[in-house]
Short mmCIF file of C-alpha atoms and ligand atoms in Angstrom, two decimals:
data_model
loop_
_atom_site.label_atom_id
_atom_site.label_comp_id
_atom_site.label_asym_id
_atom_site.label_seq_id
_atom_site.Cartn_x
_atom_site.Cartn_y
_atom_site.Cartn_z
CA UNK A 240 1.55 -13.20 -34.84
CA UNK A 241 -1.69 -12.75 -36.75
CA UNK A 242 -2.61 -9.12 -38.00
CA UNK A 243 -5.67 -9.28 -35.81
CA UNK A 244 -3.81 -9.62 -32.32
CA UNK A 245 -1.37 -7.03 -33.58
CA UNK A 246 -3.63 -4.27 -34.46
CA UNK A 247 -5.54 -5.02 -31.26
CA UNK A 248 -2.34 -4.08 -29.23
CA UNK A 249 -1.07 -1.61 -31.20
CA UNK A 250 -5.33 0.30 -30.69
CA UNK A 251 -4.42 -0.18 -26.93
CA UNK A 252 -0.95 1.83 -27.00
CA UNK A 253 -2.65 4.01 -28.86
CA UNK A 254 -5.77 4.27 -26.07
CA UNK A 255 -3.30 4.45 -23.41
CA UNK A 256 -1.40 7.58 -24.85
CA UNK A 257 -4.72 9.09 -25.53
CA UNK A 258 -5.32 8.41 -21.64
CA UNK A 259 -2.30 9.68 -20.23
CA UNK A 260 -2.09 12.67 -22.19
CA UNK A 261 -5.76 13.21 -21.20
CA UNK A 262 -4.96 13.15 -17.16
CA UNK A 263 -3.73 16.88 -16.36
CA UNK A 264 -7.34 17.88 -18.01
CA UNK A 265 -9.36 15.25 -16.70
CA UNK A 266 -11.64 16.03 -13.84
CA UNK A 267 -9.66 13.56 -10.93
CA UNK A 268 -12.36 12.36 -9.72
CA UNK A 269 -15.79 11.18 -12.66
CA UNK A 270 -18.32 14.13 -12.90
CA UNK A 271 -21.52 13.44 -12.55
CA UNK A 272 -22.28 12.75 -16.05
CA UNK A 273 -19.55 10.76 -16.15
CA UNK A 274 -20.86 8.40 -13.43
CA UNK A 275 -24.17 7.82 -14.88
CA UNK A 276 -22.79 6.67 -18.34
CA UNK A 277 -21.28 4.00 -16.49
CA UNK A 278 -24.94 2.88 -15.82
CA UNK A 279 -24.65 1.94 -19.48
CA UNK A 280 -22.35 -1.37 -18.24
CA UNK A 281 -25.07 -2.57 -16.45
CA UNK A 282 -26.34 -4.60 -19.06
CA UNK A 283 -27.28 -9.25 -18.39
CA UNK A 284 -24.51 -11.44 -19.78
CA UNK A 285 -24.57 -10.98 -23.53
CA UNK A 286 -25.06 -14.01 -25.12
CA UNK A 287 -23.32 -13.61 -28.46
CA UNK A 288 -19.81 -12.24 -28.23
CA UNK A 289 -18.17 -8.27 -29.09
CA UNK A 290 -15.08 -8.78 -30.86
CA UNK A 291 -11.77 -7.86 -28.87
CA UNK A 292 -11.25 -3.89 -30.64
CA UNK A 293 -14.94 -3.17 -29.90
CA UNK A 294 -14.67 -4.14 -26.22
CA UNK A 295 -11.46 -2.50 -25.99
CA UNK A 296 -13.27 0.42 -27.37
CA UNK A 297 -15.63 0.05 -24.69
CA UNK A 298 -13.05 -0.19 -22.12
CA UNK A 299 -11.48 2.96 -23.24
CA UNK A 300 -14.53 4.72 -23.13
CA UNK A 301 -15.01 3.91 -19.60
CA UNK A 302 -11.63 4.48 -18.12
CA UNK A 303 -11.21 7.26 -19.79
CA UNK A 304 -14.53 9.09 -18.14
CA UNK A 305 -15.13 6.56 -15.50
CA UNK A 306 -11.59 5.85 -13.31
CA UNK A 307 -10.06 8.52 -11.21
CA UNK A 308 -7.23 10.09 -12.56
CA UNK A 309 -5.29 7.61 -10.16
CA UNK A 310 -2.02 8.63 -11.81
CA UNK A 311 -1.59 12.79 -12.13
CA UNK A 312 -0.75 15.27 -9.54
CA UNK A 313 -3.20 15.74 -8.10
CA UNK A 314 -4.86 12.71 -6.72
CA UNK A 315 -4.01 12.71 -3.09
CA UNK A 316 -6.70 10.36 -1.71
CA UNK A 317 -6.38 7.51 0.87
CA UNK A 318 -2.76 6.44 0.42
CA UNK A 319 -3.03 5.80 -3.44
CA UNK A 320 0.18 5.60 -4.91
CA UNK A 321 0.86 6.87 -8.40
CA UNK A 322 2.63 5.12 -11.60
CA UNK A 323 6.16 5.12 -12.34
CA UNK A 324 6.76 4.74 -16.10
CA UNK A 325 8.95 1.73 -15.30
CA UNK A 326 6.45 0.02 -13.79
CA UNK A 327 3.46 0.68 -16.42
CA UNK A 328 5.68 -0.38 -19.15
CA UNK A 329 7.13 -3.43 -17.08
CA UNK A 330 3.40 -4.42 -16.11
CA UNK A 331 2.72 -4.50 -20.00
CA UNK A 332 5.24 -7.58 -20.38
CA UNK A 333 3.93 -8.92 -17.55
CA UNK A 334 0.88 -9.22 -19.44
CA UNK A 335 2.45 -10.13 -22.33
CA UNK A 336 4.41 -12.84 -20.63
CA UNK A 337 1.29 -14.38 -18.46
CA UNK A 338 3.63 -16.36 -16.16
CA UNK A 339 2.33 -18.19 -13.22
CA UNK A 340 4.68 -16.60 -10.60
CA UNK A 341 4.25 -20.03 -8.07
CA UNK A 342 6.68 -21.82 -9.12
CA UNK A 343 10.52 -22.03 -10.23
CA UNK A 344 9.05 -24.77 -12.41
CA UNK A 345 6.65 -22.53 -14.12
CA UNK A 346 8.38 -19.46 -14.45
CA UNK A 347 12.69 -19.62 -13.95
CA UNK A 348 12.57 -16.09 -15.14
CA UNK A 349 10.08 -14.65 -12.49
CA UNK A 350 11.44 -16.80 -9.87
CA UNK A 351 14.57 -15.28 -10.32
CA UNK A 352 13.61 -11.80 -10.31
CA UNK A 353 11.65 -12.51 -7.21
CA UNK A 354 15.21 -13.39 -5.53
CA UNK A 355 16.57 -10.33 -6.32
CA UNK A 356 14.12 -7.85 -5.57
CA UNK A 357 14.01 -9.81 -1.76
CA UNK A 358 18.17 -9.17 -1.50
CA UNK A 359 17.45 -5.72 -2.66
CA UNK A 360 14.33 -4.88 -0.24
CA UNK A 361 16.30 -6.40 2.74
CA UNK A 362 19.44 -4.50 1.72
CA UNK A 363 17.20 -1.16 0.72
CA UNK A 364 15.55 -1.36 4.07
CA UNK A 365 18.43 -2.58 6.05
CA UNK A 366 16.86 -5.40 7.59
CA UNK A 367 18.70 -8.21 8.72
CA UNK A 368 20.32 -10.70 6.04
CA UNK A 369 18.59 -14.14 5.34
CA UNK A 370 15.14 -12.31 5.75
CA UNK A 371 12.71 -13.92 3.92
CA UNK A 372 9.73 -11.48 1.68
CA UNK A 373 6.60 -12.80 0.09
CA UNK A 374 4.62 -10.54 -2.39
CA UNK A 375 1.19 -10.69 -2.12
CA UNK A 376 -1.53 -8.30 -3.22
CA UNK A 377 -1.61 -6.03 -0.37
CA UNK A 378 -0.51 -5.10 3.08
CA UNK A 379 -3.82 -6.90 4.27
CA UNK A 380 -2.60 -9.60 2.87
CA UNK A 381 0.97 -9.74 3.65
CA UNK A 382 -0.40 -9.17 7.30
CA UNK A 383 -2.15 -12.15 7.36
CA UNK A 384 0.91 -14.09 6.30
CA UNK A 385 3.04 -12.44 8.79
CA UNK A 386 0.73 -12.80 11.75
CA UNK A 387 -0.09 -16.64 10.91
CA UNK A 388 3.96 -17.28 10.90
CA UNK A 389 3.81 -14.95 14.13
CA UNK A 390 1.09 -16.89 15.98
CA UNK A 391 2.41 -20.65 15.29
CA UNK A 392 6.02 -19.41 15.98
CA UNK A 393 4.57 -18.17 19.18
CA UNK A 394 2.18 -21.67 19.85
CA UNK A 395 5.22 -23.61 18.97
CA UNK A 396 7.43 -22.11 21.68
CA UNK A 397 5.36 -23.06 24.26
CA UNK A 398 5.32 -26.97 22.51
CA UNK A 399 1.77 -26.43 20.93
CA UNK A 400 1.88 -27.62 17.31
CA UNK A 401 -0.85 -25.46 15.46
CA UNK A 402 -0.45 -26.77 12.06
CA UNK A 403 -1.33 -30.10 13.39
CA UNK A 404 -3.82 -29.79 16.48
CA UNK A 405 -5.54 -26.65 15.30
CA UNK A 406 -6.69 -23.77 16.85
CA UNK A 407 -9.19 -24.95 18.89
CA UNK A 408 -6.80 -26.28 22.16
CA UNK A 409 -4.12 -23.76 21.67
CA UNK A 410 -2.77 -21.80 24.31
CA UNK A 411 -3.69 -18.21 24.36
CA UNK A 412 -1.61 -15.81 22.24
CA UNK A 413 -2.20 -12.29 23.65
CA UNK A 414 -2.10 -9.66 21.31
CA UNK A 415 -0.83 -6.04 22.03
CA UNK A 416 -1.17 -3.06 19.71
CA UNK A 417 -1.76 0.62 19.65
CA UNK A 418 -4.96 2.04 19.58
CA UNK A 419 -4.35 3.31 15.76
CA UNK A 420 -4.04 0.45 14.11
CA UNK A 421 -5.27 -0.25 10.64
CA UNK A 422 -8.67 -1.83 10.45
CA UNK A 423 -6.79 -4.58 8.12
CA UNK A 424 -4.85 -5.40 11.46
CA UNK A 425 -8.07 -6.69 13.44
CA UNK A 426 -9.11 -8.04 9.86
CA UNK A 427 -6.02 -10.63 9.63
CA UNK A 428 -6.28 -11.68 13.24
CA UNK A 429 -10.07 -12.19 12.76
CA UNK A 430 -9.06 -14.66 10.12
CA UNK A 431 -6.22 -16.35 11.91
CA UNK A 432 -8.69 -16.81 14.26
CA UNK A 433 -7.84 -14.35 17.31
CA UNK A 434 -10.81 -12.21 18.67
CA UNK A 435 -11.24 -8.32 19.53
CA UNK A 436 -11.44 -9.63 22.96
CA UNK A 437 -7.97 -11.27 22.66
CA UNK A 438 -6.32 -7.77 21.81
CA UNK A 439 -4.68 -5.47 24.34
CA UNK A 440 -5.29 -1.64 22.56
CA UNK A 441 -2.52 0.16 23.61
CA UNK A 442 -3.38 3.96 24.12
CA UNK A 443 -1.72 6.30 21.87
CA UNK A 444 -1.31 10.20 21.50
CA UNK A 445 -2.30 12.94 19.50
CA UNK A 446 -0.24 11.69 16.62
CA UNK A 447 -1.85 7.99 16.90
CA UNK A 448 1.50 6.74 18.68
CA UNK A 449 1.41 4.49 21.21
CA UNK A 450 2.83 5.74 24.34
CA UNK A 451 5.55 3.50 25.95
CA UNK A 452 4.66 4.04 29.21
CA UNK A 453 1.45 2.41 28.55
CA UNK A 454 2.13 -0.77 27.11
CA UNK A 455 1.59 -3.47 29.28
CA UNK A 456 4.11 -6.03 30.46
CA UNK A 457 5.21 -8.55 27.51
CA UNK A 458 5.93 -11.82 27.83
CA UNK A 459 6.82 -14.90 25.18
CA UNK A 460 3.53 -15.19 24.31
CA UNK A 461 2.91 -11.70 22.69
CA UNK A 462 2.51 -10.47 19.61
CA UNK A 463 3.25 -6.77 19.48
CA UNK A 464 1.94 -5.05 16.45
CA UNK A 465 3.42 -1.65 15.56
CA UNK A 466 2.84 0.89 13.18
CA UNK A 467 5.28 3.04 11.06
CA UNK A 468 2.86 5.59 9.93
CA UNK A 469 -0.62 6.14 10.92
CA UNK A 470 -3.34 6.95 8.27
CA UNK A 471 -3.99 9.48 10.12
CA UNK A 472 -2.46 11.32 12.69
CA UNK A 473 1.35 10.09 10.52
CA UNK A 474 3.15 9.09 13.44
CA UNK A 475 5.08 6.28 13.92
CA UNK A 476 5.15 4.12 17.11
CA UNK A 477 8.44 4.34 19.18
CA UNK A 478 10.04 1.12 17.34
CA UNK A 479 13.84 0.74 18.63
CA UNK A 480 11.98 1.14 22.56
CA UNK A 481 9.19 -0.76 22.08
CA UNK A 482 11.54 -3.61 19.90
CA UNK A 483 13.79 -3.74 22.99
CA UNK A 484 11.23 -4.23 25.38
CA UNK A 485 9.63 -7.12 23.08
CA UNK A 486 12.87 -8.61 22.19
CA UNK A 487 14.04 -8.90 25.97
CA UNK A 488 10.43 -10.44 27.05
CA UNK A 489 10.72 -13.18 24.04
CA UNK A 490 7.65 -11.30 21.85
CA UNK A 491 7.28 -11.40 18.45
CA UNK A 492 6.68 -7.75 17.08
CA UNK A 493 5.03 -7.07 13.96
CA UNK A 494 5.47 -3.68 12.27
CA UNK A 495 2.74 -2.66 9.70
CA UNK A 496 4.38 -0.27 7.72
CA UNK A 497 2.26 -0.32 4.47
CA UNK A 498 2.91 3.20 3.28
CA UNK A 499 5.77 4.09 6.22
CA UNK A 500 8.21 2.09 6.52
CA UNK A 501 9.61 3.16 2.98
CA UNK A 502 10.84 6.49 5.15
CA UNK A 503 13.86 3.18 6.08
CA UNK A 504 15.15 4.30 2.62
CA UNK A 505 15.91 7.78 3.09
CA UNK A 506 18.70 9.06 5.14
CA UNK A 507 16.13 12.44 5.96
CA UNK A 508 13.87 10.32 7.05
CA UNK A 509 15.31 6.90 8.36
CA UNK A 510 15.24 8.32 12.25
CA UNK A 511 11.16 7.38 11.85
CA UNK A 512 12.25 3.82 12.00
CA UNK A 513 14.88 3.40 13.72
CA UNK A 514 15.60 0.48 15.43
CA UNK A 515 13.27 -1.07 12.67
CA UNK A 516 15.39 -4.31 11.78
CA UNK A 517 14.88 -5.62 15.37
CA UNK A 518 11.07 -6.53 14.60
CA UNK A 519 10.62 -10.48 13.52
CA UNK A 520 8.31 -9.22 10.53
CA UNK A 521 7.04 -6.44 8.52
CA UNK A 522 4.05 -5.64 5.87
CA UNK A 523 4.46 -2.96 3.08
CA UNK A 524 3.07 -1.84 -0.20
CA UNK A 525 4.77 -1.58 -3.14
CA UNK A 526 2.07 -0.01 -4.52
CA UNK A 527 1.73 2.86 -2.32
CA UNK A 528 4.94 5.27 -1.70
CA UNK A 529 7.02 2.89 -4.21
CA UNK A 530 4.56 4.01 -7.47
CA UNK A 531 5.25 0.41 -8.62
CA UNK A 532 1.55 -0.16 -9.22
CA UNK A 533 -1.08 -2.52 -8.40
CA UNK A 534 -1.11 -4.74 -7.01
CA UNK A 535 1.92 -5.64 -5.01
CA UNK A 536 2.20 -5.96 -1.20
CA UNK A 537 5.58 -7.08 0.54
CA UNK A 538 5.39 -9.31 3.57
CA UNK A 539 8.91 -9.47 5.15
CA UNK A 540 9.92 -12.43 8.07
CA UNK A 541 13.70 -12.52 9.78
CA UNK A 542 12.82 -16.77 10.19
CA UNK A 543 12.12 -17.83 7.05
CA UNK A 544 11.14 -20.82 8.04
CA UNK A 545 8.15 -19.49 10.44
CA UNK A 546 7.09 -18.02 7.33
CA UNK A 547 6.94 -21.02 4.95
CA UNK A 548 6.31 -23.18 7.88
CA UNK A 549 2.80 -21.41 8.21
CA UNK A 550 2.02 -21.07 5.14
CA UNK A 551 3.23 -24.63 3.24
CA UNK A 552 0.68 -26.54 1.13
CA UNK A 553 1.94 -29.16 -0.38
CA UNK A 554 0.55 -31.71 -3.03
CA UNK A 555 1.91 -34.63 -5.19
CA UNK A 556 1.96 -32.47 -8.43
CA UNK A 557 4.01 -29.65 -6.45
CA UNK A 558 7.75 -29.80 -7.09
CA UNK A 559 9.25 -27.52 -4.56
CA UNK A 560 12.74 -26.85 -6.06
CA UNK A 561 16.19 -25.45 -4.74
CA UNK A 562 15.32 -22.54 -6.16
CA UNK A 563 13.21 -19.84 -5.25
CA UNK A 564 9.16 -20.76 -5.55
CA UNK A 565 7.63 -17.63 -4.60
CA UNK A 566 4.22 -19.54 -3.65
CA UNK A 567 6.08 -20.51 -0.24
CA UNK A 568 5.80 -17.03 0.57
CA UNK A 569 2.28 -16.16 0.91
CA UNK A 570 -1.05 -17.75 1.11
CA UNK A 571 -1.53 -18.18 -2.86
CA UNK A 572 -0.48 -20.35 -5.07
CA UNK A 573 -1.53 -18.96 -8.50
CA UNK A 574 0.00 -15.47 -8.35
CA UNK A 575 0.55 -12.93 -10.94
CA UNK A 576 4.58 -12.11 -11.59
CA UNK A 577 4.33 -8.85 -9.07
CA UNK A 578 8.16 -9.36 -8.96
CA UNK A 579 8.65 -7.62 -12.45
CA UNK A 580 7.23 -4.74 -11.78
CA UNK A 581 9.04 -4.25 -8.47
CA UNK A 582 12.37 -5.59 -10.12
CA UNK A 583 12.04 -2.94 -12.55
CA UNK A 584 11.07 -0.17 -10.26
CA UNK A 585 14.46 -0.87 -8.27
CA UNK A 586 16.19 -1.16 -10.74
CA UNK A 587 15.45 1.62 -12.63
CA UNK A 588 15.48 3.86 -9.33
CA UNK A 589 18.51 2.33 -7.75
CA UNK A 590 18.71 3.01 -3.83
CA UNK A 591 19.52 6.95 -4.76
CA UNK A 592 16.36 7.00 -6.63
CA UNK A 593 13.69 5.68 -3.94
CA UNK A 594 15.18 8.12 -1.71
CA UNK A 595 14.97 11.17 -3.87
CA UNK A 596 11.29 9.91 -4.40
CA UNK A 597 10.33 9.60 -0.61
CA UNK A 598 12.01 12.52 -0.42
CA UNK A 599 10.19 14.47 -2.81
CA UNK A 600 6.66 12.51 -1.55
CA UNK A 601 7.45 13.85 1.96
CA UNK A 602 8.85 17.32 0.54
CA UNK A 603 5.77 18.15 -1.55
CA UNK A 604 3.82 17.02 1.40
CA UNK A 605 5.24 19.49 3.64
CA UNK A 606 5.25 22.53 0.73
CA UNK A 607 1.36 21.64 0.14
CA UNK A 608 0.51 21.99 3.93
CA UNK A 609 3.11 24.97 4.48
CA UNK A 610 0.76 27.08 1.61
CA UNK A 611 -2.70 26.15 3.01
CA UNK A 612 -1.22 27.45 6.25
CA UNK A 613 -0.41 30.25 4.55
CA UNK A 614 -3.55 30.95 3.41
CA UNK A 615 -5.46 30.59 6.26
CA UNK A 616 -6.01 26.43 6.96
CA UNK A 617 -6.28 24.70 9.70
CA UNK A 618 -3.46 21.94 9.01
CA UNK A 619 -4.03 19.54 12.16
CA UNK A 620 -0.90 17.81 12.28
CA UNK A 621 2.85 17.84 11.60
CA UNK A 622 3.85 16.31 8.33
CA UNK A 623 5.67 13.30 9.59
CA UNK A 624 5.95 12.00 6.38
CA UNK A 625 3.92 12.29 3.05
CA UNK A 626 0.67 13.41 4.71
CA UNK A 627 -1.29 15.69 6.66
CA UNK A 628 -4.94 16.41 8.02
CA UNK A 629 -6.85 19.83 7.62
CA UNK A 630 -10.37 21.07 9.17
CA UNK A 631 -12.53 24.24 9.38
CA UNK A 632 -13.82 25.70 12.55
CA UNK A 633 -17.42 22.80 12.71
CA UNK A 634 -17.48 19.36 11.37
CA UNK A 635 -20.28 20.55 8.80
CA UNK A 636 -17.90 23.34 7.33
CA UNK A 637 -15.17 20.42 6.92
CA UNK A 638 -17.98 18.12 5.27
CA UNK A 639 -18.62 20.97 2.95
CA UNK A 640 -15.17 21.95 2.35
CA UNK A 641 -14.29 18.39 1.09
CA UNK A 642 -17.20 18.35 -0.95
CA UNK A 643 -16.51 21.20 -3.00
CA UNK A 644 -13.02 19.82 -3.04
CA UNK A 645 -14.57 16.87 -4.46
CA UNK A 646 -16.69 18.51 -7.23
CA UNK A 647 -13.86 21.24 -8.37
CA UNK A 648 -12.26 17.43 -9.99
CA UNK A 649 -9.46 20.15 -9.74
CA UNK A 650 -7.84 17.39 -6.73
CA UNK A 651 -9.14 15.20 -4.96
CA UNK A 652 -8.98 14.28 -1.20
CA UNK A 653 -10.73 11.50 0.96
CA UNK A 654 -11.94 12.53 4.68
CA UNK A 655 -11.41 10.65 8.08
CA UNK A 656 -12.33 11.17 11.35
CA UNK A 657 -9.73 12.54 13.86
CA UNK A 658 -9.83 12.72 18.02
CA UNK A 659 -13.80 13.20 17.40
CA UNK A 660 -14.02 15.92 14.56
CA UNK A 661 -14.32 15.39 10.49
CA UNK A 662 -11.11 15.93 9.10
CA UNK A 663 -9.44 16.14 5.33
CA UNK A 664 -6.49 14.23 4.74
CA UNK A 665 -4.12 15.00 2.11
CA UNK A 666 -1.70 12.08 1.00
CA UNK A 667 0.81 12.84 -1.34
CA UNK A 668 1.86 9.39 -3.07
CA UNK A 669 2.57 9.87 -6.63
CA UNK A 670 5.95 10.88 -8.45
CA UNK A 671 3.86 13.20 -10.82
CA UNK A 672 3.09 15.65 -8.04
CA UNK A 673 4.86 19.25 -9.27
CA UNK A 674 4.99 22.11 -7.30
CA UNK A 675 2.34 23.45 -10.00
CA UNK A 676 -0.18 20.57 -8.80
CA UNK A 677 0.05 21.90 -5.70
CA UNK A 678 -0.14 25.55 -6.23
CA UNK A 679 -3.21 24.28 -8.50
CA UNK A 680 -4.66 22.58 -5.63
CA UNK A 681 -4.23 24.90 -2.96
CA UNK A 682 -6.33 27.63 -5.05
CA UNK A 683 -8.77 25.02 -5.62
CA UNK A 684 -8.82 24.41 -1.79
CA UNK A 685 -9.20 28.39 -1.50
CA UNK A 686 -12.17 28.74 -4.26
CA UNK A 687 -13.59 25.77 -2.25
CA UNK A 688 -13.84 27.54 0.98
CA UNK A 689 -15.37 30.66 -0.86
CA UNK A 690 -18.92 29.80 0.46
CA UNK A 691 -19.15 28.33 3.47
CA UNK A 692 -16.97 30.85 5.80
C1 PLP B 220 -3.00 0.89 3.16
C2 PLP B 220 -2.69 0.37 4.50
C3 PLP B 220 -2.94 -0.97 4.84
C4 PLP B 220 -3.63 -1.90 3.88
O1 PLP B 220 -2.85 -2.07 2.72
P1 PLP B 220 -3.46 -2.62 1.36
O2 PLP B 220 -2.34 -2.53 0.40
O3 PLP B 220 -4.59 -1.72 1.00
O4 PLP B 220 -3.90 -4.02 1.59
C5 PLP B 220 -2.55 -1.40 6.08
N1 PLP B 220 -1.96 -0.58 6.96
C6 PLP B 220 -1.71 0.72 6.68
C7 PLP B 220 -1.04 1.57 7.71
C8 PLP B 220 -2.07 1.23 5.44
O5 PLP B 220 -1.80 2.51 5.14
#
């Protein structure tokens, strides 16, 4: 290895302790200063080169003032997940390895690991053996791999052959799902080629649930999309019901449980999902309540074969293998080797470990919204899981609220809209969250409020 490459990564290690011991000070979210030296990037394509330490340097620089500080305590925005230590240091050899992940061929290593961490997510989630799992870089992605084996399992039960005749003659497929579902839902059918007007919204309640009593009558040509955890309201459809229902009418049900369905790993909170392994397929994030990092989304299918079926490319120069070739999984082919990180993580954890960790996700959740109650918040929901929603008394008071939220770079929290008013939602989804974040955050909520009521 020449000197050059080795001091390069040896700076890095050194930048990314500087970093990490930087995060409990750093503001979570870039001051305003902060945000315009980042105008400094915008420069035209240079047309001489930097060499590698000085655009390292450069890189530093900028994360250091410029990112969020994605992996403290105190970042509870959208449904971020934070960094396990496992899975930094395992994403480093990925890196260091650069394997193609599409292949047996091109990577026996990764290919392997990929195996295992499908036995162990099956077994961890207690889904039915022989269930097949793609990773992919998102749940919007894994959803468009599980609705695409969905929709030509469903054409090809009625003797329509999609793959070969196309879209274009098909038989309808009519789509049911709850009125909460995540915009990346409508955005995968939208691409698989079913329309808004195609999809029956079931209504749901306060809690963004959809009530049983309102779904309409099923047949073997639906595909009934449920959600374990709403970004919102939390709640989680009534999946063992609603599965029966589906399973006795011949539907295929689909359960989006990007941040949710994790809750199958813990004993505490397992009742969410009950009934769960009845569904045909499943998306999740890895990245989210797992802290295994970005990116790595988990598409899950009980017939394997509906999976790779809709999915398969094949070419002259691809040597499908009796081992495991991850590409078969999703709708890339190039991939990066996600499976490390995510073999580490579960390894690392063991099943005792993801529990404690949705446990203490869900725990710190309920402790955070339990002391804004206390001092004098409006906390709009039950904590389900690992988040909650809180407003003032007008829309314009919440608006302000966040803002100052947002400024204090104390925490930081996203807003949503909720049943017609301006909410803040609070997601706790990083291991690093202490008791102390939260105290820390709940005064910074308080100073927040100081002005506007
Ligand atoms: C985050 C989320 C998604 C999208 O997942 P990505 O990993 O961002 O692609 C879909 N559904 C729900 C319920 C989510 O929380």
């Amino acid at each position: 290895m020449d000197k050059q490459y080795s001091d390069l990564l040896n700076t890095t290690k050194d930048y990314a302790e500087e970093y990490i011991k930087y995060i409990p000070d750093k503001p979570v979210f870039p001051t305003h200063k902060d945000l315009q030296m980042l105008q400094d990037l915008k420069q035209p394509l240079p047309k001489h080169g930097t060499d590698a330490e000085a655009v390292i340097k450069l890189l530093h620089t900028c994360g250091l003032h410029g990112t969020t500080a994605q992996t403290g305590g105190r970042y509870f925005g959208f449904v971020n997940g934070g960094l396990l230590p496992v899975a930094h240091a395992a994403a480093w050899l990925i890196d260091t390895w650069n394997q193609n992940s599409a292949l047996y061929a091109m990577s026996p290593a990764v290919s392997v690991l990929e195996q295992m961490c499908e036995s162990w997510i099956v077994d961890l989630l207690g889904l039915k053996n022989g269930t097949a799992m793609g990773l992919v870089t998102g749940s919007a992605n894994a959803m468009i791999c599980a609705l695409a084996a969905a929709r030509n399992e469903l054409l090809k039960r009625q003797g329509y052959n999609l793959a070969q005749k196309g879209l274009r003659g098909a038989p309808p497929v009519q789509v049911v799902m709850g009125a909460g579902a995540h915009s990346t839902v409508t955005s995968a059918l939208s691409v698989l080629g079913i329309g808004s007007d195609e999809i029956t919204r079931v209504p749901t309640d306060a809690y963004g649930r959809i009530i049983a009593d309102c779904v309409p009558p099923l047949d073997c040509h639906t595909l009934f999309i449920l959600q374990a955890g709403n970004v919102n309201g939390g709640g989680y459809d009534p999946i063992d019901e609603l599965c029966d229902r589906a399973n006795a009418a011949g539907a295929w049900v689909h359960i989006d449980g990007a941040f949710g369905l994790w809750a199958a790993a813990s004993c505490q909170y397992r009742h969410l999902v009950k009934g769960l392994e009845k569904a045909d397929s499943y998306s999740l994030d890895a990245h989210k309540t797992l802290n295994a990092g970005y990116d790595c989304g988990i598409v899950l299918c009980r017939d394997r074969e509906a999976l790779t079926g809709a999915l398969a490319a094949s070419g002259s120069y691809i040597p499908y293998s009796e081992n495991r070739d991850g590409m078969r999984y999703t709708t890339e082919m190039s991939r990066r080797a996600r499976a490390v990180a995510l073999w580490a993580v579960l390894k690392n954890l063991g099943a005792d470990g993801v529990q404690e960790l949705v446990n203490n996700l869900c725990g710190n959740a309920e402790y955070f919204a339990d002391r804004l109650k206390s001092a004098g918040f409006c906390v709009v929901n039950p904590v389900f899981f690992n988040q909650f929603m809180v407003k003032c008394d007008t829309n314009e008071q919440t608006k302000k609220l966040l803002q100052n939220i947002q400024n204090s770079g104390v925490c930081w929290c996203g807003g949503s809209e909720y049943a017609g008013d301006f909410v803040i939602r609070v997601s706790v989804c990083s291991h690093a969250t202490t008791r102390e974040d939260i105290e820390k955050s709940v005064a910074a909520f308080c100073r927040a409020r100081g002005d506007i009521v």
